[in-house]
Tab-separated table of C-alpha atoms in Angstrom:
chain	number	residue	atom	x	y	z
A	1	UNK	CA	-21.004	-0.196	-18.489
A	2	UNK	CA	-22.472	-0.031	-15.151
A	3	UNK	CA	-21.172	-3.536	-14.224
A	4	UNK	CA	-17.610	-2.425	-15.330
A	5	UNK	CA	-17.898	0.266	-12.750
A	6	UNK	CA	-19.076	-1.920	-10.046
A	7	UNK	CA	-16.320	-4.825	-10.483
A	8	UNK	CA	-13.676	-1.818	-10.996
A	9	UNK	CA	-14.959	-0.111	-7.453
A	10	UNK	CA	-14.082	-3.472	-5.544
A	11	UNK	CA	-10.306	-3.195	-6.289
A	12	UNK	CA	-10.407	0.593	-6.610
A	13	UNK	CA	-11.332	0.385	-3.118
A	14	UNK	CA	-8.842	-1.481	-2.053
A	15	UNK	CA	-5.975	0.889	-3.960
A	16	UNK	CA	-7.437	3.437	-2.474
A	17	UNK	CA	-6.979	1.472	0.873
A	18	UNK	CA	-3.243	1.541	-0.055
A	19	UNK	CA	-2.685	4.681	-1.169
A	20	UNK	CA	-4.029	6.275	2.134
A	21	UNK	CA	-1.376	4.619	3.949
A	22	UNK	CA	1.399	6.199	1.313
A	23	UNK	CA	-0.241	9.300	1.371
A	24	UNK	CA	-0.226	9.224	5.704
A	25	UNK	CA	3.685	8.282	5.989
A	26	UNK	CA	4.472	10.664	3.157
A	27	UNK	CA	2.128	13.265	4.697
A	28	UNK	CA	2.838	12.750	8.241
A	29	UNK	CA	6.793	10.976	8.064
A	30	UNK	CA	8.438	12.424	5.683
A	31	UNK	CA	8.362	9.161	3.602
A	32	UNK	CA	7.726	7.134	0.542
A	33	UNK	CA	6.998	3.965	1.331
A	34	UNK	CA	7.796	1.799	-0.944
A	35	UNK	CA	7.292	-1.264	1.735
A	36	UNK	CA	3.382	-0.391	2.492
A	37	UNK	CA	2.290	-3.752	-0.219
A	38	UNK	CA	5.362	-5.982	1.518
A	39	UNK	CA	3.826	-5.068	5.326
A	40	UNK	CA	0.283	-5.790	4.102
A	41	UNK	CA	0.986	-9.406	2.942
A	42	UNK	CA	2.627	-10.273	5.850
A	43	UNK	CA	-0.302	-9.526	7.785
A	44	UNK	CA	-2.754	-10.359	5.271
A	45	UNK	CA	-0.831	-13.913	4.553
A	46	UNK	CA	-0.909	-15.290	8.433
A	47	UNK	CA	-5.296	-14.701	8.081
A	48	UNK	CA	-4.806	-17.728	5.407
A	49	UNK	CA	-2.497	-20.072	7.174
A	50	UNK	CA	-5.021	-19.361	10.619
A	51	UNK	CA	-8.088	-19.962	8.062
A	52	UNK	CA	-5.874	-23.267	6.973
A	53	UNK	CA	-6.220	-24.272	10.445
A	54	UNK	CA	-10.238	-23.690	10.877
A	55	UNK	CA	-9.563	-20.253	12.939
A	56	UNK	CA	-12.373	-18.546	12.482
A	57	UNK	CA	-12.447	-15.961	9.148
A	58	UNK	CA	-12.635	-12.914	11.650
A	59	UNK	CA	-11.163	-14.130	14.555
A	60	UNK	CA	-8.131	-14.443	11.502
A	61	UNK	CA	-8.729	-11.000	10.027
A	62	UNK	CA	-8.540	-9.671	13.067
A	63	UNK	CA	-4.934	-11.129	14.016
A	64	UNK	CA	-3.697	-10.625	10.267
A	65	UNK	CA	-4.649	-6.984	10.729
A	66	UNK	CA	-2.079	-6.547	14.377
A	67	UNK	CA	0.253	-8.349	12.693
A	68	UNK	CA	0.452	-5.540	9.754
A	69	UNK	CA	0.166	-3.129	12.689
A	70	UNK	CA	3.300	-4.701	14.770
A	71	UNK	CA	5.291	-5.131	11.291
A	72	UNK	CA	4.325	-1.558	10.544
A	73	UNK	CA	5.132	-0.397	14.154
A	74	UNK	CA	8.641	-2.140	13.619
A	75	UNK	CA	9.303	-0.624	10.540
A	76	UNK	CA	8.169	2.463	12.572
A	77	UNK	CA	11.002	2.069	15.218
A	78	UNK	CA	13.773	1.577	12.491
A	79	UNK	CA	12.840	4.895	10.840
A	80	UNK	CA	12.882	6.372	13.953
A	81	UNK	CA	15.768	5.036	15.670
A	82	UNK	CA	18.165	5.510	12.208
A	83	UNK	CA	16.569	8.056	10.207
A	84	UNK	CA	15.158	10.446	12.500
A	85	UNK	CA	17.197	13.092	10.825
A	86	UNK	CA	17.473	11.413	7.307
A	87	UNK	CA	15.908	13.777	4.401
A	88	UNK	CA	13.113	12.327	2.062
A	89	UNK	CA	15.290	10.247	-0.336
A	90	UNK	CA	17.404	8.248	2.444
A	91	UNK	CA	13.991	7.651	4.254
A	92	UNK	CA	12.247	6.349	0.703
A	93	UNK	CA	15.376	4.348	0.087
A	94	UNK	CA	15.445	3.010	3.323
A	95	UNK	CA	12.047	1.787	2.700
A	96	UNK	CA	13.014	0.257	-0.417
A	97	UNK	CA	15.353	-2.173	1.470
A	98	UNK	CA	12.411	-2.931	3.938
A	99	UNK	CA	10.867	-3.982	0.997
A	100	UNK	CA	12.797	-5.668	-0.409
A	101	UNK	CA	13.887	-7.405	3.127
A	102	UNK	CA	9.955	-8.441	3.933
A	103	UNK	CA	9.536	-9.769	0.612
A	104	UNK	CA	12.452	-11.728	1.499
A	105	UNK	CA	11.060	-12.768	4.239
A	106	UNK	CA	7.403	-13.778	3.578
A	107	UNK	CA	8.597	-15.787	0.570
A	108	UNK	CA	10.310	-17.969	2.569
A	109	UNK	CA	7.844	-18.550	5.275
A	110	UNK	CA	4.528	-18.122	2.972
A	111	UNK	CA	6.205	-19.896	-0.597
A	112	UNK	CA	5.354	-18.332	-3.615
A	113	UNK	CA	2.625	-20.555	-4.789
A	114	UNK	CA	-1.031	-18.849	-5.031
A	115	UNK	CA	-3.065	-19.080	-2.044
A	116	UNK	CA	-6.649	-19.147	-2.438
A	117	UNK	CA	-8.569	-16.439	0.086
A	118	UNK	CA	-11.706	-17.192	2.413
A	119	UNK	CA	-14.333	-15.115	1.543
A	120	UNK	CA	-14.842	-12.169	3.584
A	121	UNK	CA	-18.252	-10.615	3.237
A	122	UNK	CA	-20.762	-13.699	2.898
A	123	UNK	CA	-24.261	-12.845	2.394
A	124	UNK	CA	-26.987	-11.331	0.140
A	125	UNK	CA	-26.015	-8.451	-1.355
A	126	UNK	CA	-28.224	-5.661	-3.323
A	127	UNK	CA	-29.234	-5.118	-6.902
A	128	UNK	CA	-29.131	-1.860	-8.742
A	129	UNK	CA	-30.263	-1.329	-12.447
A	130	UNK	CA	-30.213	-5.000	-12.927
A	131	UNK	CA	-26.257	-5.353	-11.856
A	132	UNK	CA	-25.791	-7.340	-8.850
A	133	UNK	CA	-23.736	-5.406	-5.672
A	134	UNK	CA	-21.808	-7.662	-3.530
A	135	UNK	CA	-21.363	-7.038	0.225
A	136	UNK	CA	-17.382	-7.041	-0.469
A	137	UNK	CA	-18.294	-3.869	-2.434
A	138	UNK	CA	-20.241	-2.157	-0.354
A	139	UNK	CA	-17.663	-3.608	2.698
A	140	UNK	CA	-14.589	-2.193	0.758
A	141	UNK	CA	-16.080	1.138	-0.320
A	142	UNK	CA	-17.235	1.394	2.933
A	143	UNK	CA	-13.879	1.058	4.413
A	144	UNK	CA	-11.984	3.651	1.867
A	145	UNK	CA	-14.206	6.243	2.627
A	146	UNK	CA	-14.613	6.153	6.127
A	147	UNK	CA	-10.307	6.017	6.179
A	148	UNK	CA	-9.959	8.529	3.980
A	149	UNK	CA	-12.649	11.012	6.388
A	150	UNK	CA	-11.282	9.578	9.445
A	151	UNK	CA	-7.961	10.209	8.824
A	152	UNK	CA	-7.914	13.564	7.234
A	153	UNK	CA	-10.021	14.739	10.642
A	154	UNK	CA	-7.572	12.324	12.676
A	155	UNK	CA	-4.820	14.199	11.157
A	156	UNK	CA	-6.570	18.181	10.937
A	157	UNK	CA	-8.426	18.193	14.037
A	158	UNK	CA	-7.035	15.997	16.708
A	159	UNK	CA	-4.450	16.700	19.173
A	160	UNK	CA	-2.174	13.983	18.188
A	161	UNK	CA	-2.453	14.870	14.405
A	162	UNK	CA	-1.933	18.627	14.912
A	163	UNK	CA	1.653	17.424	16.716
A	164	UNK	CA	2.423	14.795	13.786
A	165	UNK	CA	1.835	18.481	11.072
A	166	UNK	CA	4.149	20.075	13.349
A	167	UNK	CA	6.974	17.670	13.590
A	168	UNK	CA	6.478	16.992	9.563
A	169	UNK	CA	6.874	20.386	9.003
A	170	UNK	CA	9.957	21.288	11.647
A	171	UNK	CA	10.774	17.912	13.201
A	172	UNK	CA	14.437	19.798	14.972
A	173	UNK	CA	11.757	22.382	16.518
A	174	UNK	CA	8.691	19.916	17.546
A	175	UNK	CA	12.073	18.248	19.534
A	176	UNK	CA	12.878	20.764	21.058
A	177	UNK	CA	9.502	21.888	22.518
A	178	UNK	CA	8.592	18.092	23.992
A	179	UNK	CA	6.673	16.812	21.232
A	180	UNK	CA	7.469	13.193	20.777
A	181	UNK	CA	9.065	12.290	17.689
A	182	UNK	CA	9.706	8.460	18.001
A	183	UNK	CA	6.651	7.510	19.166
A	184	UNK	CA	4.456	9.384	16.499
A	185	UNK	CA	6.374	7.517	13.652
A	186	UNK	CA	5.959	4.290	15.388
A	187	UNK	CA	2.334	5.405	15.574
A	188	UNK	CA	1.826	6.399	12.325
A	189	UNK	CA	3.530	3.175	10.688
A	190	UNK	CA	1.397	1.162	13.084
A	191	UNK	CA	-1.509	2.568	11.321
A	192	UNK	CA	-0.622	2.431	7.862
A	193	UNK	CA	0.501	-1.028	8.555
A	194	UNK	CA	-3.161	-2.071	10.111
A	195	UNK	CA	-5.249	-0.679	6.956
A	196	UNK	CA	-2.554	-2.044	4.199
A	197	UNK	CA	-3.096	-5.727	5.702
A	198	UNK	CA	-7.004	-5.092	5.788
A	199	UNK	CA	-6.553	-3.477	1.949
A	200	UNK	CA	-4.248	-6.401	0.925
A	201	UNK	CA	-7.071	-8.838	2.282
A	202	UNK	CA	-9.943	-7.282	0.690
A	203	UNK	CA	-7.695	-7.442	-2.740
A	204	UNK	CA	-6.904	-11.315	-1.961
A	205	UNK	CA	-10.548	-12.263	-1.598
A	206	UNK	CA	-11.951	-10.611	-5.270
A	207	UNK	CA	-12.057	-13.217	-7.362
A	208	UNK	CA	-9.306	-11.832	-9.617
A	209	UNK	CA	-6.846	-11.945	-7.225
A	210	UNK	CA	-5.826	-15.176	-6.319
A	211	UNK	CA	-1.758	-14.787	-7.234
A	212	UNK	CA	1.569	-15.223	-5.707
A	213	UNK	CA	3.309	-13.275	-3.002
A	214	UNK	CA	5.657	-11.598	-5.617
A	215	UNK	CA	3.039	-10.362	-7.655
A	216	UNK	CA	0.136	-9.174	-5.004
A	217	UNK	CA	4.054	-7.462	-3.765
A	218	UNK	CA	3.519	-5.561	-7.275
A	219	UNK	CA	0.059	-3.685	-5.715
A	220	UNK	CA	2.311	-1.305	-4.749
A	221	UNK	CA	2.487	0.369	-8.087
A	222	UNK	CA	-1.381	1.347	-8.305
A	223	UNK	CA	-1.216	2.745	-4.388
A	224	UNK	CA	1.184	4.624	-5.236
A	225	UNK	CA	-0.164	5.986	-8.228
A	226	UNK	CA	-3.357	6.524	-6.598
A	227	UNK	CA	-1.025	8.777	-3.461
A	228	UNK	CA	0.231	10.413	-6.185
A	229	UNK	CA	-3.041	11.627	-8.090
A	230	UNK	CA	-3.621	12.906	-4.591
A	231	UNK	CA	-0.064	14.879	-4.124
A	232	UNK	CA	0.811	12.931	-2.157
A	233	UNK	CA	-1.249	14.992	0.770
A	234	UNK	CA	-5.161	14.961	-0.058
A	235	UNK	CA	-6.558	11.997	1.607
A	236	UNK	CA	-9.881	12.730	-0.769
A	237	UNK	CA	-8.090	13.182	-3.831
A	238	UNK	CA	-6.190	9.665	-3.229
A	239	UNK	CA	-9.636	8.285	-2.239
A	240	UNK	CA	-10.643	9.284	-5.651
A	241	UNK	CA	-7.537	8.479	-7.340
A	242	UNK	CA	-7.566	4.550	-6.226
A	243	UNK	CA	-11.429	4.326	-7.338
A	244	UNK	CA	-11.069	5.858	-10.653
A	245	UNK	CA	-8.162	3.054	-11.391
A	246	UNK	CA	-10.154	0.556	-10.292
A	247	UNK	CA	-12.618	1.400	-12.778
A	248	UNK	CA	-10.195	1.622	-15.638
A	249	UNK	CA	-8.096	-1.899	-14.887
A	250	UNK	CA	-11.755	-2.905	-14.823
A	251	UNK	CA	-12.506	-1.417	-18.059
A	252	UNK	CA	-9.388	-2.755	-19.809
A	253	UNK	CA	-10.041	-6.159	-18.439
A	254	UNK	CA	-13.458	-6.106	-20.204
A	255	UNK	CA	-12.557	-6.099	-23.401
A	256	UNK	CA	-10.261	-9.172	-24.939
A	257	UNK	CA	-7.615	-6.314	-27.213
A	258	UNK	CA	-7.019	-4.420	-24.175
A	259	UNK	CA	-6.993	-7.359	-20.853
A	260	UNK	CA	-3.070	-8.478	-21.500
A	261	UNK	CA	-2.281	-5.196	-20.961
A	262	UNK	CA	-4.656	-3.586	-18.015
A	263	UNK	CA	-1.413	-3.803	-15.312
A	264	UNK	CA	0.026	-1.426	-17.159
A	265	UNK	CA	-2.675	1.722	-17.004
A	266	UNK	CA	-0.637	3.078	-14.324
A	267	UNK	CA	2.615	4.178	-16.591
A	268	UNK	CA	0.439	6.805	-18.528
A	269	UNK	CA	-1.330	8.034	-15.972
A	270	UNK	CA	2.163	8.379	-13.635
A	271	UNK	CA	3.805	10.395	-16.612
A	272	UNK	CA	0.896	12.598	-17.438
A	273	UNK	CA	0.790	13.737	-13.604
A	274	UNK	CA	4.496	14.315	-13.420
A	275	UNK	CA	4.445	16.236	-16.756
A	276	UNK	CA	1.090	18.171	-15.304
A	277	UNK	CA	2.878	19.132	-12.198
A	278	UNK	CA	6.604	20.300	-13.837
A	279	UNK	CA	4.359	22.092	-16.649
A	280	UNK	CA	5.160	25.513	-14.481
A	281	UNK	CA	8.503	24.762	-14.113
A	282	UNK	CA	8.787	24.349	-18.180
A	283	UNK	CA	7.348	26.779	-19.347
A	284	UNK	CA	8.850	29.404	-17.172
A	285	UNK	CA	11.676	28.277	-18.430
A	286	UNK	CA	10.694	28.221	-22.130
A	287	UNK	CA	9.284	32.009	-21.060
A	288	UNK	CA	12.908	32.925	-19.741
C-alpha cells in the first residue's frame, strides 16, 4: 500500500505542477487554458533534442524551462493584444486553438515517435518502512509544494499579485487607474509556461512515461481536473487535488482488472465535482 502511494506521489506531483498553472491563468487571467500541456512539451521536448546532442542535463532543463516561459509569454501577448476584453469562454476557446496550433507545431518539428527522457534526479535516495524514495520524488514533491506556497503568497501578498486580483476582478477599472494590463498577462503566462515545461519534464522522466507527443498532449485532462478539485482558485486545494490522483492512477495501475483503464479515473471524479457544486442550484429548484 505504502509503495502505491509513493509511485502515485511522483506523477501526482507533477499534475499538481500542471494544475497550478490552470488554476494561476484562470485565477489571475480570466482563462482556461486548455494549451498549458501543448506549451509544456514544447519546452520540455527541446531539453531532449539538447540532451541528444551531449548538452548537459541541466544546462538543458534550464533552456527547456525559458523556452516554456517565451512560448507562454507569447501566448501571453496574443491574449492580450486580441482578447483583452474577451469574456471567459472566447478566452478558453481561444486557448483551445493555441492548442491545438502548438500541437501542430511540435509534431512536426519533434515527430510523434516516443522519446526516451534523461534522468533528472540521479543519486541515492532514502528508505522509509522498507519502500525505497527516489530523489525524483522528493525533487517533484518538493517542487509542487513550494509552487503552490509561493504562488498563493506571490499572488496574496505581493505588490504585483495584489494588481493582477484587481485587474481579474475589474480589468476596465485597473485600466483606467494605470495598472498595467498587457504586461501582467504576458507575465502571468510566462510563469505558467516556465513550471508546465518543468512539470511536463518531471512527468517525461518517471519511468511510466515514456510516450508520444500526442498523448503526454493528453496530461492536460488530469491538470485540469486537479484545478478543478481546487475551484479553480485554491492553489492548496489543487496541490492536493493533483497528489490524491496520482495516488489513485497509481492504485489502478497496481492491480491487472483495473490498469487498462487507470486514464480514465478522471471522468468520475470531473462529474461528481460538477454535480457537488450545481447540488444548490438543484435543489433550490426542486424546493421551488
Amino acid at each position: 500500500m505504502f509503495e502505491t502511494v509513493v509511485s502515485g506521489l511522483v506523477i501526482g506531483a507533477a499534475y499538481a505542477s500542471l494544475g497550478l498553472c490552470v488554476t494561476l491563468l484562470a485565477r489571475m487571467g480570466g482563462v482556461v487554458n486548455f494549451a498549458q500541456t501543448a506549451i509544456g512539451l514544447l519546452g520540455s521536448y527541446v531539453v531532449l533534442v539538447l540532451c541528444d546532442l551531449q548538452v548537459p542535463v541541466w544546462v538543458a532543463a534550464s533552456i527547456g524551462v525559458l523556452v516554456g516561459g517565451l512560448v507562454g509569454a507569447f501566448s501571453g501577448v496574443i491574449m492580450a493584444r486580441w482578447f483583452k476584453d474577451a469574456d471567459v469562454g472566447v478566452r478558453s476557446s481561444a486557448a483551445i486553438a493555441l492548442m491545438i496550433g502548438y500541437l501542430s507545431i511540435g509534431t512536426r518539428i519533434f515527430g510523434d515517435r516516443p522519446r526516451p527522457s534523461p534522468p533528472l534526479f540521479d543519486g541515492p535516495g532514502i528508505s522509509l518502512g522498507g519502500v525505497y524514495v527516489s530523489n525524483g520524488l522528493l525533487v517533484s514533491l518538493a517542487v509542487s509544494i513550494l509552487l503552490a506556497v509561493a504562488l498563493n503568497r506571490y499572488i496574496n501578498r505581493s505588490h504585483t499579485g495584489i494588481k493582477l486580483q484587481a485587474f481579474a476582478a475589474k480589468p476596465v477599472t485597473a485600466e483606467l487607474i494605470g495598472i498595467p494590463s498587457s504586461r501582467l498577462t504576458v507575465l502571468i503566462w510566462s510563469m505558467a509556461g516556465c513550471i508546465s515545461a518543468l512539470a511536463m519534464l518531471i512527468i517525461m522522466a518517471s519511468s511510466a512515461r515514456n510516450a508520444n507527443y500526442i498523448s503526454l498532449s493528453l496530461l492536460i485532462i488530469p491538470a485540469l481536473c486537479a484545478a478543478l478539485i481546487g475551484a479553480f482558485s485554491s492553489f492548496y486545494t489543487t496541490l492536493l487535488g493533483g497528489l490524491l490522483l496520482g495516488i489513485f492512477e497509481a492504485a489502478a495501475l497496481s492491480w491487472s482488472s483495473t490498469a487498462p483503464y487507470a486514464q480514465t479515473i478522471y471522468l468520475p471524479v470531473i462529474v461528481l465535482i460538477l454535480c457537488w457544486t450545481k447540488r444548490k442550484d438543484k435543489w433550490d429548484g426542486q424546493r421551488a
